[in-house]
Short mmCIF file of C-alpha atoms and ligand atoms in Angstrom, two decimals:
data_model
loop_
_atom_site.label_atom_id
_atom_site.label_comp_id
_atom_site.label_asym_id
_atom_site.label_seq_id
_atom_site.Cartn_x
_atom_site.Cartn_y
_atom_site.Cartn_z
CA UNK Z 103 -31.49 -24.50 -107.55
CA UNK Z 104 -28.37 -26.48 -106.12
CA UNK Z 105 -25.10 -25.67 -107.70
CA UNK Z 106 -21.81 -27.44 -106.66
CA UNK Z 107 -18.77 -26.25 -108.48
CA UNK Z 108 -15.40 -27.96 -108.34
CA UNK Z 109 -16.04 -28.97 -104.69
CA UNK Z 110 -13.18 -30.75 -102.94
CA UNK Z 111 -13.25 -32.36 -99.24
CA UNK Z 112 -9.91 -33.28 -97.68
CA UNK Z 113 -9.53 -34.88 -94.20
CA UNK Z 114 -6.14 -35.26 -92.38
CA UNK Z 115 -2.59 -34.61 -93.57
CA UNK Z 116 0.40 -36.71 -94.67
CA UNK Z 117 -0.17 -40.36 -94.35
CA UNK Z 118 -3.67 -39.60 -92.76
CA UNK Z 119 -4.77 -37.74 -95.77
CA UNK Z 120 -8.22 -38.80 -97.25
CA UNK Z 121 -9.49 -37.03 -100.29
CA UNK Z 122 -13.21 -37.89 -99.86
CA UNK Z 123 -14.29 -35.60 -102.67
CA UNK Z 124 -12.33 -34.45 -105.71
CA UNK Z 125 -13.29 -31.73 -108.09
CA UNK Z 126 -17.05 -32.53 -107.96
CA UNK Z 127 -19.44 -30.53 -110.05
CA UNK Z 128 -23.12 -31.14 -109.73
CA UNK Z 129 -26.12 -28.89 -110.53
CA UNK Z 130 -29.78 -29.89 -109.66
CA UNK Z 131 -32.78 -28.08 -111.02
CA UNK Z 132 -36.21 -27.63 -109.14
CA UNK Z 133 -38.27 -30.83 -109.33
CA UNK Z 134 -35.53 -33.24 -110.27
CA UNK Z 135 -35.38 -36.73 -108.71
CA UNK Z 136 -31.80 -37.88 -108.49
CA UNK Z 137 -30.46 -41.15 -107.19
CA UNK Z 138 -26.88 -41.18 -105.98
CA UNK Z 139 -25.08 -44.56 -105.99
CA UNK Z 140 -21.39 -45.81 -105.52
CA UNK Z 141 -19.32 -48.19 -103.55
CA UNK Z 142 -18.92 -47.86 -99.65
CA UNK Z 143 -16.43 -45.02 -98.76
CA UNK Z 144 -16.65 -43.35 -102.14
CA UNK Z 145 -17.90 -39.96 -100.87
CA UNK Z 146 -21.63 -39.88 -100.95
CA UNK Z 147 -22.47 -39.10 -97.42
CA UNK Z 148 -19.57 -36.28 -97.80
CA UNK Z 149 -21.29 -34.88 -100.81
CA UNK Z 150 -24.72 -35.05 -99.08
CA UNK Z 151 -23.38 -33.21 -96.25
CA UNK Z 152 -21.84 -30.42 -98.52
CA UNK Z 153 -25.28 -30.21 -100.44
CA UNK Z 154 -27.19 -30.10 -97.19
CA UNK Z 155 -25.07 -27.14 -95.83
CA UNK Z 156 -24.05 -29.29 -92.80
CA UNK Z 157 -20.35 -29.10 -93.70
CA UNK Z 158 -18.00 -26.73 -95.77
CA UNK Z 159 -15.94 -27.94 -98.74
CA UNK Z 160 -12.22 -27.67 -98.41
CA UNK Z 161 -12.19 -25.92 -101.96
CA UNK Z 162 -14.97 -24.88 -104.46
CA UNK Z 163 -18.24 -23.00 -104.51
CA UNK Z 164 -21.57 -24.30 -103.41
CA UNK Z 165 -24.76 -22.10 -104.23
CA UNK Z 166 -28.30 -22.67 -103.01
CA UNK Z 167 -30.82 -20.80 -104.92
CA UNK Z 168 -28.07 -18.55 -106.43
CA UNK Z 169 -26.64 -17.80 -103.03
CA UNK Z 170 -22.98 -18.71 -102.18
CA UNK Z 171 -23.39 -20.38 -98.87
CA UNK Z 172 -19.88 -19.92 -97.62
CA UNK Z 173 -20.62 -16.07 -97.58
CA UNK Z 174 -23.31 -16.66 -94.93
CA UNK Z 175 -23.11 -16.31 -91.32
CA UNK Z 176 -23.73 -19.38 -89.03
CA UNK Z 177 -27.18 -18.12 -88.16
CA UNK Z 178 -28.11 -17.26 -91.71
CA UNK Z 179 -26.88 -20.73 -92.71
CA UNK Z 180 -29.06 -22.44 -90.29
CA UNK Z 181 -32.01 -20.33 -91.35
CA UNK Z 182 -31.37 -21.34 -95.08
CA UNK Z 183 -30.94 -24.86 -94.13
CA UNK Z 184 -34.04 -24.92 -91.94
CA UNK Z 185 -36.40 -23.63 -94.59
CA UNK Z 186 -35.03 -25.10 -97.76
CA UNK Z 187 -33.60 -28.40 -97.05
CA UNK Z 188 -34.88 -31.50 -95.21
CA UNK Z 189 -32.14 -34.21 -94.51
CA UNK Z 190 -32.44 -37.92 -93.65
CA UNK Z 191 -29.20 -39.03 -92.01
CA UNK Z 192 -27.67 -42.49 -92.76
CA UNK Z 193 -27.69 -43.03 -88.94
CA UNK Z 194 -30.92 -41.23 -88.54
CA UNK Z 195 -29.77 -38.89 -85.53
CA UNK Z 196 -32.88 -38.82 -83.73
CA UNK Z 197 -33.02 -37.42 -80.15
CA UNK Z 198 -32.70 -40.42 -77.98
CA UNK Z 199 -34.68 -39.23 -75.02
CA UNK Z 200 -37.59 -37.77 -77.24
CA UNK Z 201 -40.55 -39.26 -78.66
CA UNK Z 202 -41.23 -39.98 -82.36
CA UNK Z 203 -43.87 -37.24 -82.13
CA UNK Z 204 -41.54 -34.85 -80.59
CA UNK Z 205 -38.64 -35.61 -82.78
CA UNK Z 206 -40.73 -34.92 -85.76
CA UNK Z 207 -41.78 -31.43 -84.53
CA UNK Z 208 -38.30 -30.11 -84.16
CA UNK Z 209 -37.72 -28.58 -87.56
CA UNK Z 210 -41.13 -26.62 -86.98
CA UNK Z 211 -40.12 -25.26 -83.73
CA UNK Z 212 -37.17 -23.77 -85.25
CA UNK Z 213 -39.02 -22.34 -88.23
CA UNK Z 214 -41.56 -20.85 -85.88
CA UNK Z 215 -44.63 -22.68 -86.84
CA UNK Z 216 -47.66 -21.76 -84.57
CA UNK Z 217 -47.88 -24.23 -81.57
CA UNK Z 218 -51.32 -25.50 -82.34
CA UNK Z 219 -50.24 -26.61 -85.77
CA UNK Z 220 -47.03 -28.63 -84.49
CA UNK Z 221 -48.76 -31.83 -83.17
CA UNK Z 222 -51.14 -32.00 -85.99
CA UNK Z 223 -48.41 -31.74 -88.56
CA UNK Z 224 -46.07 -34.00 -86.85
CA UNK Z 225 -48.84 -36.76 -86.59
CA UNK Z 226 -49.82 -36.41 -90.34
CA UNK Z 227 -46.09 -36.69 -91.40
CA UNK Z 228 -45.76 -39.87 -89.06
CA UNK Z 229 -48.86 -41.41 -90.62
CA UNK Z 230 -47.64 -40.72 -94.08
CA UNK Z 231 -44.62 -43.12 -93.30
CA UNK Z 232 -47.01 -45.72 -91.66
CA UNK Z 233 -46.01 -44.95 -87.95
CA UNK Z 234 -49.53 -43.54 -86.66
CA UNK Z 235 -49.36 -46.25 -83.99
CA UNK Z 236 -45.85 -45.36 -82.63
CA UNK Z 237 -46.00 -41.65 -82.00
CA UNK Z 238 -45.03 -41.57 -78.13
CA UNK Z 239 -42.35 -44.43 -78.56
CA UNK Z 240 -38.77 -43.43 -77.90
CA UNK Z 241 -36.14 -44.34 -80.61
CA UNK Z 242 -35.02 -47.16 -78.48
CA UNK Z 243 -38.50 -48.44 -78.40
CA UNK Z 244 -38.78 -48.72 -82.17
CA UNK Z 245 -37.19 -51.00 -84.83
CA UNK Z 246 -34.27 -49.84 -87.05
CA UNK Z 247 -36.72 -49.41 -89.97
CA UNK Z 248 -39.20 -47.58 -87.81
CA UNK Z 249 -36.49 -45.18 -86.72
CA UNK Z 250 -35.47 -44.45 -90.18
CA UNK Z 251 -39.01 -43.50 -90.98
CA UNK Z 252 -39.17 -41.25 -88.14
CA UNK Z 253 -36.09 -39.51 -89.57
CA UNK Z 254 -37.99 -39.36 -93.05
CA UNK Z 255 -41.08 -37.82 -91.40
CA UNK Z 256 -38.88 -35.13 -89.68
CA UNK Z 257 -37.36 -34.37 -93.19
CA UNK Z 258 -40.59 -33.66 -94.74
CA UNK Z 259 -42.80 -32.00 -92.00
CA UNK Z 260 -41.41 -28.40 -92.75
CA UNK Z 261 -42.29 -28.87 -96.61
CA UNK Z 262 -38.68 -28.10 -97.62
CA UNK Z 263 -37.81 -27.22 -101.20
CA UNK Z 264 -35.26 -30.11 -101.36
CA UNK Z 265 -35.03 -33.41 -99.54
CA UNK Z 266 -31.66 -35.04 -99.22
CA UNK Z 267 -31.95 -38.44 -98.01
CA UNK Z 268 -28.82 -40.69 -97.35
CA UNK Z 269 -29.75 -44.24 -97.67
CA UNK Z 270 -33.39 -43.77 -96.73
CA UNK Z 271 -34.43 -47.21 -97.47
CA UNK Z 272 -31.35 -49.18 -95.94
CA UNK Z 273 -33.22 -50.74 -93.11
CA UNK Z 274 -36.75 -51.31 -94.82
CA UNK Z 275 -38.09 -54.48 -96.05
CA UNK Z 276 -39.09 -54.13 -99.97
CA UNK Z 277 -42.89 -53.45 -99.21
CA UNK Z 278 -42.11 -50.68 -96.84
CA UNK Z 279 -39.19 -49.37 -99.22
CA UNK Z 280 -41.74 -49.08 -102.13
CA UNK Z 281 -44.22 -46.95 -99.93
CA UNK Z 282 -41.37 -44.48 -99.07
CA UNK Z 283 -40.26 -44.29 -102.59
CA UNK Z 284 -43.94 -43.67 -103.69
CA UNK Z 285 -44.10 -40.96 -100.99
CA UNK Z 286 -41.09 -39.43 -102.46
CA UNK Z 287 -42.53 -39.51 -105.92
CA UNK Z 288 -45.79 -38.01 -104.64
CA UNK Z 289 -43.59 -35.13 -102.85
CA UNK Z 290 -41.74 -34.61 -106.36
CA UNK Z 291 -45.13 -34.25 -107.86
CA UNK Z 292 -46.10 -31.82 -105.24
CA UNK Z 293 -43.02 -29.68 -106.27
CA UNK Z 294 -40.34 -30.76 -103.95
CA UNK Z 295 -36.75 -31.77 -105.24
CA UNK Z 296 -35.46 -35.21 -104.15
CA UNK Z 297 -31.86 -36.45 -103.96
CA UNK Z 298 -31.16 -39.92 -102.17
CA UNK Z 299 -28.42 -42.14 -101.99
CA UNK Z 300 -28.95 -45.89 -102.21
CA UNK Z 301 -26.90 -48.84 -102.89
CA UNK Z 302 -29.78 -50.98 -104.26
CA UNK Z 303 -30.32 -50.68 -108.06
CA UNK Z 304 -34.18 -51.58 -107.61
CA UNK Z 305 -34.36 -48.32 -105.28
CA UNK Z 306 -32.44 -46.20 -107.72
CA UNK Z 307 -34.72 -47.11 -110.46
CA UNK Z 308 -37.50 -44.61 -109.02
CA UNK Z 309 -35.41 -41.65 -109.93
CA UNK Z 310 -35.19 -39.71 -113.21
CA UNK Z 311 -31.56 -39.14 -112.99
CA UNK Z 312 -28.83 -41.28 -111.98
CA UNK Z 313 -25.24 -39.93 -110.43
CA UNK Z 314 -22.66 -42.56 -109.68
CA UNK Z 315 -19.82 -41.52 -107.30
CA UNK Z 316 -16.32 -43.53 -107.38
CA UNK Z 317 -13.30 -42.51 -105.32
CA UNK Z 318 -14.45 -39.24 -104.55
CA UNK Z 319 -15.38 -38.13 -108.10
CA UNK Z 320 -18.56 -38.20 -110.29
CA UNK Z 321 -18.08 -41.18 -112.48
CA UNK Z 322 -21.39 -40.84 -114.27
CA UNK Z 323 -24.27 -38.38 -114.34
CA UNK Z 324 -27.39 -38.75 -116.70
CA UNK Z 325 -31.05 -39.19 -117.15
CA UNK Z 326 -32.84 -42.53 -116.81
CA UNK Z 327 -36.33 -43.61 -117.43
CA UNK Z 328 -37.92 -43.90 -113.89
CA UNK Z 329 -40.00 -46.85 -112.80
CA UNK H 95 -26.72 -75.43 -80.67
CA UNK H 96 -29.29 -72.79 -80.17
CA UNK H 97 -32.92 -73.85 -79.06
CA UNK H 98 -35.60 -71.31 -78.69
CA UNK H 99 -38.91 -72.54 -77.29
CA UNK H 100 -42.14 -70.79 -77.23
CA UNK H 101 -40.49 -67.34 -76.79
CA UNK H 102 -42.46 -64.25 -76.19
CA UNK H 103 -41.46 -60.86 -75.82
CA UNK H 104 -43.91 -58.20 -74.75
CA UNK H 105 -43.33 -54.54 -74.03
CA UNK H 106 -45.52 -52.03 -72.21
CA UNK H 107 -49.02 -52.59 -70.91
CA UNK H 108 -52.58 -51.43 -71.82
CA UNK H 109 -52.76 -49.24 -74.76
CA UNK H 110 -48.96 -49.28 -74.92
CA UNK H 111 -48.69 -52.94 -74.96
CA UNK H 112 -46.71 -54.40 -77.91
CA UNK H 113 -46.25 -58.07 -78.57
CA UNK H 114 -42.86 -57.88 -80.31
CA UNK H 115 -42.52 -61.77 -80.43
CA UNK H 116 -45.29 -64.45 -79.95
CA UNK H 117 -44.72 -67.92 -79.41
CA UNK H 118 -41.45 -68.28 -81.36
CA UNK H 119 -39.77 -71.65 -81.72
CA UNK H 120 -36.41 -71.95 -83.49
CA UNK H 121 -33.90 -74.62 -83.37
CA UNK H 122 -30.42 -74.11 -84.93
CA UNK H 123 -27.83 -76.63 -85.27
CA UNK H 124 -23.96 -76.12 -85.50
CA UNK H 125 -22.62 -75.16 -88.94
CA UNK H 126 -26.06 -73.89 -90.23
CA UNK H 127 -26.26 -70.76 -92.50
CA UNK H 128 -29.68 -69.14 -91.75
CA UNK H 129 -31.21 -65.96 -93.30
CA UNK H 130 -33.98 -64.13 -91.34
CA UNK H 131 -36.30 -61.75 -93.40
CA UNK H 132 -39.57 -59.95 -92.59
CA UNK H 133 -41.05 -56.72 -92.68
CA UNK H 134 -39.99 -53.56 -90.79
CA UNK H 135 -41.08 -53.96 -87.09
CA UNK H 136 -41.84 -57.51 -87.31
CA UNK H 137 -39.60 -58.62 -84.57
CA UNK H 138 -36.30 -59.83 -86.24
CA UNK H 139 -34.01 -57.58 -84.08
CA UNK H 140 -35.91 -58.61 -80.83
CA UNK H 141 -35.52 -62.20 -81.79
CA UNK H 142 -31.79 -61.64 -82.43
CA UNK H 143 -31.38 -59.86 -79.12
CA UNK H 144 -32.87 -62.95 -77.43
CA UNK H 145 -30.84 -65.35 -79.34
CA UNK H 146 -27.56 -63.20 -78.57
CA UNK H 147 -28.44 -63.20 -74.76
CA UNK H 148 -28.65 -59.48 -74.90
CA UNK H 149 -32.21 -59.47 -73.45
CA UNK H 150 -34.36 -62.07 -71.70
CA UNK H 151 -37.82 -63.38 -73.11
CA UNK H 152 -41.08 -62.39 -71.25
CA UNK H 153 -42.12 -66.16 -71.47
CA UNK H 154 -40.38 -69.27 -72.99
CA UNK H 155 -36.91 -71.13 -72.58
CA UNK H 156 -33.95 -70.40 -74.41
CA UNK H 157 -30.87 -72.90 -74.41
CA UNK H 158 -27.39 -72.31 -75.91
CA UNK H 159 -25.37 -75.53 -76.20
CA UNK H 160 -28.04 -77.27 -73.96
CA UNK H 161 -27.54 -74.72 -71.17
CA UNK H 162 -30.90 -72.67 -70.00
CA UNK H 163 -29.55 -69.02 -70.09
CA UNK H 164 -32.15 -67.78 -67.93
CA UNK H 165 -30.39 -69.72 -64.98
CA UNK H 166 -27.16 -68.05 -65.34
CA UNK H 167 -26.02 -65.37 -63.17
CA UNK H 168 -25.30 -62.07 -65.16
CA UNK H 169 -21.35 -62.73 -65.04
CA UNK H 170 -21.81 -66.23 -66.20
CA UNK H 171 -24.11 -65.08 -68.99
CA UNK H 172 -21.65 -62.56 -70.10
CA UNK H 173 -19.01 -65.06 -70.34
CA UNK H 174 -21.13 -67.51 -72.38
CA UNK H 175 -22.09 -64.39 -74.68
CA UNK H 176 -18.29 -63.59 -75.06
CA UNK H 177 -16.92 -67.05 -75.83
CA UNK H 178 -19.94 -68.40 -77.96
CA UNK H 179 -21.63 -65.41 -79.86
CA UNK H 180 -20.50 -62.69 -82.00
CA UNK H 181 -22.93 -59.93 -82.69
CA UNK H 182 -23.39 -57.35 -85.39
CA UNK H 183 -25.76 -54.64 -84.41
CA UNK H 184 -28.13 -52.93 -86.68
CA UNK H 185 -26.84 -49.62 -85.45
CA UNK H 186 -23.20 -50.95 -85.29
CA UNK H 187 -22.84 -49.66 -81.61
CA UNK H 188 -19.05 -48.67 -81.97
CA UNK H 189 -17.39 -46.85 -79.16
CA UNK H 190 -17.26 -43.23 -80.51
CA UNK H 191 -13.99 -42.13 -78.83
CA UNK H 192 -12.07 -45.25 -79.89
CA UNK H 193 -10.22 -46.14 -83.20
CA UNK H 194 -11.47 -49.09 -85.41
CA UNK H 195 -8.62 -51.18 -84.34
CA UNK H 196 -9.31 -50.48 -80.69
CA UNK H 197 -13.11 -51.26 -81.17
CA UNK H 198 -12.15 -54.62 -82.74
CA UNK H 199 -9.85 -55.57 -79.71
CA UNK H 200 -12.66 -55.20 -77.24
CA UNK H 201 -14.10 -58.79 -77.30
CA UNK H 202 -10.69 -60.05 -77.08
CA UNK H 203 -9.72 -58.05 -73.96
CA UNK H 204 -12.66 -59.47 -72.17
CA UNK H 205 -11.64 -62.94 -73.31
CA UNK H 206 -8.16 -62.52 -71.68
CA UNK H 207 -6.41 -62.99 -75.00
CA UNK H 208 -2.54 -62.21 -74.62
CA UNK H 209 -1.72 -58.81 -75.22
CA UNK H 210 0.84 -59.27 -77.90
CA UNK H 211 -1.95 -61.23 -79.89
CA UNK H 212 -4.62 -58.26 -79.68
CA UNK H 213 -3.27 -55.98 -82.23
CA UNK H 214 -2.25 -58.75 -84.76
CA UNK H 215 -5.74 -60.36 -84.71
CA UNK H 216 -7.64 -57.05 -84.86
CA UNK H 217 -5.71 -55.92 -87.70
CA UNK H 218 -6.24 -59.33 -89.54
CA UNK H 219 -9.94 -59.16 -88.86
CA UNK H 220 -10.18 -55.50 -90.40
CA UNK H 221 -8.11 -56.43 -93.39
CA UNK H 222 -10.72 -59.41 -93.99
CA UNK H 223 -13.42 -56.78 -94.09
CA UNK H 224 -11.26 -54.35 -96.44
CA UNK H 225 -10.34 -51.79 -93.85
CA UNK H 226 -6.69 -52.41 -93.59
CA UNK H 227 -6.15 -48.70 -94.31
CA UNK H 228 -8.75 -47.32 -91.68
CA UNK H 229 -7.27 -48.89 -88.57
CA UNK H 230 -6.69 -45.47 -86.69
CA UNK H 231 -9.95 -43.75 -87.61
CA UNK H 232 -12.71 -43.06 -85.12
CA UNK H 233 -16.24 -44.05 -86.11
CA UNK H 234 -17.00 -40.53 -87.02
CA UNK H 235 -14.23 -40.59 -89.56
CA UNK H 236 -15.55 -43.61 -91.27
CA UNK H 237 -18.43 -43.88 -93.90
CA UNK H 238 -21.54 -45.89 -92.73
CA UNK H 239 -20.44 -48.93 -94.64
CA UNK H 240 -17.08 -48.78 -93.08
CA UNK H 241 -18.58 -48.44 -89.70
CA UNK H 242 -20.60 -51.59 -90.29
CA UNK H 243 -17.69 -53.42 -91.49
CA UNK H 244 -15.76 -52.49 -88.21
CA UNK H 245 -18.68 -54.01 -86.30
CA UNK H 246 -18.32 -57.19 -88.40
CA UNK H 247 -14.68 -57.50 -87.76
CA UNK H 248 -15.48 -57.04 -84.09
CA UNK H 249 -17.99 -59.81 -84.29
CA UNK H 250 -15.57 -62.36 -85.81
CA UNK H 251 -12.19 -61.54 -84.14
CA UNK H 252 -12.89 -63.92 -81.12
CA UNK H 253 -13.64 -66.84 -83.44
CA UNK H 254 -17.00 -67.28 -81.58
CA UNK H 255 -19.30 -70.41 -82.44
CA UNK H 256 -22.02 -68.36 -83.59
CA UNK H 257 -22.45 -65.20 -85.47
CA UNK H 258 -25.56 -63.11 -85.22
CA UNK H 259 -25.73 -60.31 -87.75
CA UNK H 260 -28.61 -57.84 -87.78
CA UNK H 261 -28.71 -56.41 -91.39
CA UNK H 262 -24.83 -56.68 -91.75
CA UNK H 263 -25.04 -55.47 -95.52
CA UNK H 264 -27.66 -52.64 -95.09
CA UNK H 265 -25.13 -49.98 -95.96
CA UNK H 266 -22.95 -51.84 -98.34
CA UNK H 267 -22.96 -51.37 -102.11
CA UNK H 268 -23.36 -54.64 -103.98
CA UNK H 269 -19.61 -55.34 -104.55
CA UNK H 270 -18.72 -54.91 -100.87
CA UNK H 271 -21.88 -56.94 -99.72
CA UNK H 272 -20.79 -59.85 -101.82
CA UNK H 273 -17.31 -59.72 -100.21
CA UNK H 274 -18.97 -59.83 -96.72
CA UNK H 275 -21.29 -62.70 -97.56
CA UNK H 276 -18.29 -64.65 -99.10
CA UNK H 277 -16.50 -63.95 -95.99
CA UNK H 278 -19.58 -65.43 -93.97
CA UNK H 279 -19.53 -68.41 -96.23
CA UNK H 280 -15.74 -68.86 -95.66
CA UNK H 281 -16.50 -68.76 -91.77
CA UNK H 282 -19.16 -71.21 -92.15
CA UNK H 283 -16.91 -73.60 -93.85
CA UNK H 284 -14.40 -73.10 -91.13
CA UNK H 285 -16.98 -74.34 -88.62
CA UNK H 286 -18.91 -71.31 -87.48
CA UNK H 287 -22.72 -71.04 -87.34
CA UNK H 288 -24.17 -67.83 -88.97
CA UNK H 289 -27.63 -66.21 -88.56
CA UNK H 290 -28.27 -62.98 -90.28
CA UNK H 291 -31.09 -60.62 -90.78
CA UNK H 292 -31.61 -59.09 -94.26
CA UNK H 293 -34.37 -57.32 -96.22
CA UNK H 294 -32.68 -58.08 -99.40
CA UNK H 295 -33.66 -61.16 -101.24
CA UNK H 296 -30.38 -61.23 -103.08
CA UNK H 297 -28.39 -61.13 -99.84
CA UNK H 298 -30.87 -64.00 -98.28
CA UNK H 299 -29.83 -66.27 -101.24
CA UNK H 300 -26.43 -66.97 -99.77
CA UNK H 301 -28.00 -68.93 -96.77
CA UNK H 302 -29.06 -72.56 -96.78
CA UNK H 303 -32.37 -71.84 -94.66
CA UNK H 304 -34.63 -69.10 -94.77
CA UNK H 305 -36.79 -67.86 -91.85
CA UNK H 306 -39.37 -65.31 -92.47
CA UNK H 307 -40.86 -63.43 -89.54
CA UNK H 308 -44.25 -61.66 -89.70
CA UNK H 309 -46.00 -59.76 -86.77
CA UNK H 310 -43.87 -61.40 -84.09
CA UNK H 311 -44.47 -65.14 -85.40
CA UNK H 312 -42.20 -67.39 -87.50
CA UNK H 313 -44.30 -67.52 -90.74
CA UNK H 314 -42.00 -69.64 -92.75
CA UNK H 315 -38.86 -71.69 -92.00
CA UNK H 316 -37.29 -74.23 -94.46
CA UNK H 317 -34.21 -75.07 -96.38
CA UNK H 318 -33.37 -73.45 -99.64
CA UNK H 319 -30.62 -73.95 -102.04
CA UNK H 320 -27.82 -71.49 -101.42
CA UNK H 321 -26.06 -69.36 -104.17
N1 ATP Q 443 -13.65 -37.20 -90.58
C1 ATP Q 443 -13.02 -37.88 -91.47
N2 ATP Q 443 -11.65 -38.10 -91.46
C2 ATP Q 443 -10.94 -39.01 -92.40
N3 ATP Q 443 -11.60 -39.69 -93.37
C3 ATP Q 443 -12.96 -39.39 -93.23
C4 ATP Q 443 -13.68 -38.66 -92.55
N4 ATP Q 443 -15.11 -38.78 -92.92
C5 ATP Q 443 -14.87 -39.65 -93.95
N5 ATP Q 443 -13.71 -40.05 -94.15
C6 ATP Q 443 -13.43 -40.87 -95.31
O1 ATP Q 443 -13.98 -40.30 -96.49
C7 ATP Q 443 -14.46 -41.30 -97.42
C8 ATP Q 443 -15.79 -41.07 -97.93
O2 ATP Q 443 -16.72 -41.16 -96.86
P1 ATP Q 443 -18.40 -41.14 -97.02
O3 ATP Q 443 -18.87 -41.20 -95.82
O4 ATP Q 443 -18.71 -39.89 -97.78
O5 ATP Q 443 -18.47 -42.55 -98.01
P2 ATP Q 443 -19.92 -43.06 -98.51
O6 ATP Q 443 -19.86 -43.21 -100.06
O7 ATP Q 443 -21.08 -42.35 -97.86
O8 ATP Q 443 -19.80 -44.43 -98.02
P3 ATP Q 443 -20.96 -45.61 -97.38
O9 ATP Q 443 -21.69 -46.08 -98.71
O10 ATP Q 443 -20.17 -46.63 -96.76
O11 ATP Q 443 -22.03 -44.79 -96.48
C9 ATP Q 443 -14.26 -42.61 -96.64
O12 ATP Q 443 -13.32 -43.36 -97.19
C10 ATP Q 443 -14.21 -42.22 -95.09
O13 ATP Q 443 -13.09 -43.18 -94.45
N1 ATP Q 444 -38.75 -51.13 -75.78
C1 ATP Q 444 -39.87 -51.16 -76.65
N2 ATP Q 444 -41.04 -50.76 -76.27
C2 ATP Q 444 -42.12 -50.77 -76.96
N3 ATP Q 444 -41.91 -51.34 -78.22
C3 ATP Q 444 -41.06 -51.87 -78.74
C4 ATP Q 444 -39.70 -51.72 -77.98
N4 ATP Q 444 -38.67 -52.19 -78.73
C5 ATP Q 444 -39.26 -52.65 -79.89
N5 ATP Q 444 -40.55 -52.53 -79.92
C6 ATP Q 444 -41.52 -52.60 -81.01
O1 ATP Q 444 -41.36 -54.04 -81.34
C7 ATP Q 444 -41.55 -54.25 -82.71
C8 ATP Q 444 -40.41 -55.18 -83.18
O2 ATP Q 444 -39.20 -54.42 -83.30
P1 ATP Q 444 -37.94 -54.96 -84.03
O3 ATP Q 444 -36.85 -53.84 -83.70
O4 ATP Q 444 -37.65 -56.44 -83.41
O5 ATP Q 444 -38.38 -55.09 -85.60
P2 ATP Q 444 -37.58 -55.52 -86.72
O6 ATP Q 444 -38.21 -56.66 -87.28
O7 ATP Q 444 -35.94 -55.55 -86.38
O8 ATP Q 444 -37.64 -54.17 -87.75
P3 ATP Q 444 -36.69 -53.48 -88.79
O9 ATP Q 444 -36.63 -54.29 -89.76
O10 ATP Q 444 -37.33 -52.35 -88.86
O11 ATP Q 444 -35.35 -53.36 -88.06
C9 ATP Q 444 -41.67 -53.08 -83.38
O12 ATP Q 444 -43.07 -52.70 -83.81
C10 ATP Q 444 -41.17 -52.02 -82.16
O13 ATP Q 444 -42.01 -50.94 -82.41
MG1 MG Q 445 -22.65 -42.92 -96.49
MG1 MG Q 446 -34.32 -54.41 -86.85
#
């Protein structure tokens, strides 16, 4: 499903050169549930941005469903992203002047979902993350963990094939974290593929495969018995 | 040092009314090391914003060093905040077009620190949080955990009496978290008072007092043996 081959991501030159990713190879099949861990600054978000087609590698090839994404036009890439991938950003990236409900509808507008479906599905996604009573709030009127959950609802509402979540429980207490991880498990049982970055071992335990990133490289990659 | 008496914070009216804080009383002495935990949306950031003089309560009185802050003019309140309190925001709130080094210098500019001191002290604060090699990076060129650490460096650089940190380790791996918490312990040994919000029990263990917030109220408040 996702096939990253010898990816490099380099920023800057000379003294300012940062090799954020070095020769990264990662292959993910449909239905997998993968946790990605590693120190701060090790390259996890950079990797997620490449896997999510939000950025291009400096070197290497990345295929989604067999298609080399570097060959796609910007428009085709945006289409591919919209129908296949749901992304939860480390900093949420919600539209600030837009309610929770409207924020969650955005991916569906782009996908051409019929207008009478938009509100119903956005509401259902927000209820799944426990925010049924915060639909009209703006991001500035929501707590950090509530904003995080709006970002999660937005990532799942289009039923993408793959969810890429960068620290999805970073701002959540343990009870709400467990609810979100159980939601991810249900989605995986419904056929979605899930990759999530976390720095908490308790959270990584829900996955059936663990990838550890260190200094821009994959230091470890193997199966584990999920919780 | 900090004395919050019967604080309420209410947003909205009618159906949209949210009682974010209800009748909260909290008293903190100089030199304390307090962890604040509680579910997502329970009122922790709202409480921190009131304690940090970034917002006013709907009802109740809040005194800093014996002075009722609701009596201060906006200018005096800003001065009081700048010299007494250092704040680490849940969303970091760094200036996006400004380097890490310049972001950390901001509180000192406001305090009138001599210009030849500015760069030296900002650099020292960034080295203390492990970012000595990222001084000229913009926030968008830093990882989530690196941005978080710039926000921490900015909060400590003016040697405030109190540090209020809202989820300071939320984006940090366990090794970097431990470094930041040890830094907080050192600062407490140097005479600072530290309050921090966390949702991770391992992180709360460093404090000598635990406050638990639930549904806008203080559900629990007592001493604990720190790690
Ligand atoms: N635009 C950029 N220019 C220069 N360096 C960058 C840029 N973006 C990221 N970096 C650097 O690349 C490295 C990897 O960043 P990345 O955001 O992938 O880390 P991360 O593993 O997600 O960290 P965290 O756990 O703190 O979120 C970091 O050291 C960062 O400073
Ligand atoms: N401007 C606002 N208008 C209406 N409701 C608000 C506003 N700001 C915050 N709230 C609500 O107040 C409650 C408390 O928010 P707060 O940010 O203090 O929670 P928190 O404990 O910090 O949560 P988290 O752990 O998720 O960061 C939340 O339910 C939130 O929806
Ligand atoms: Mg990251
Ligand atoms: Mg909060």
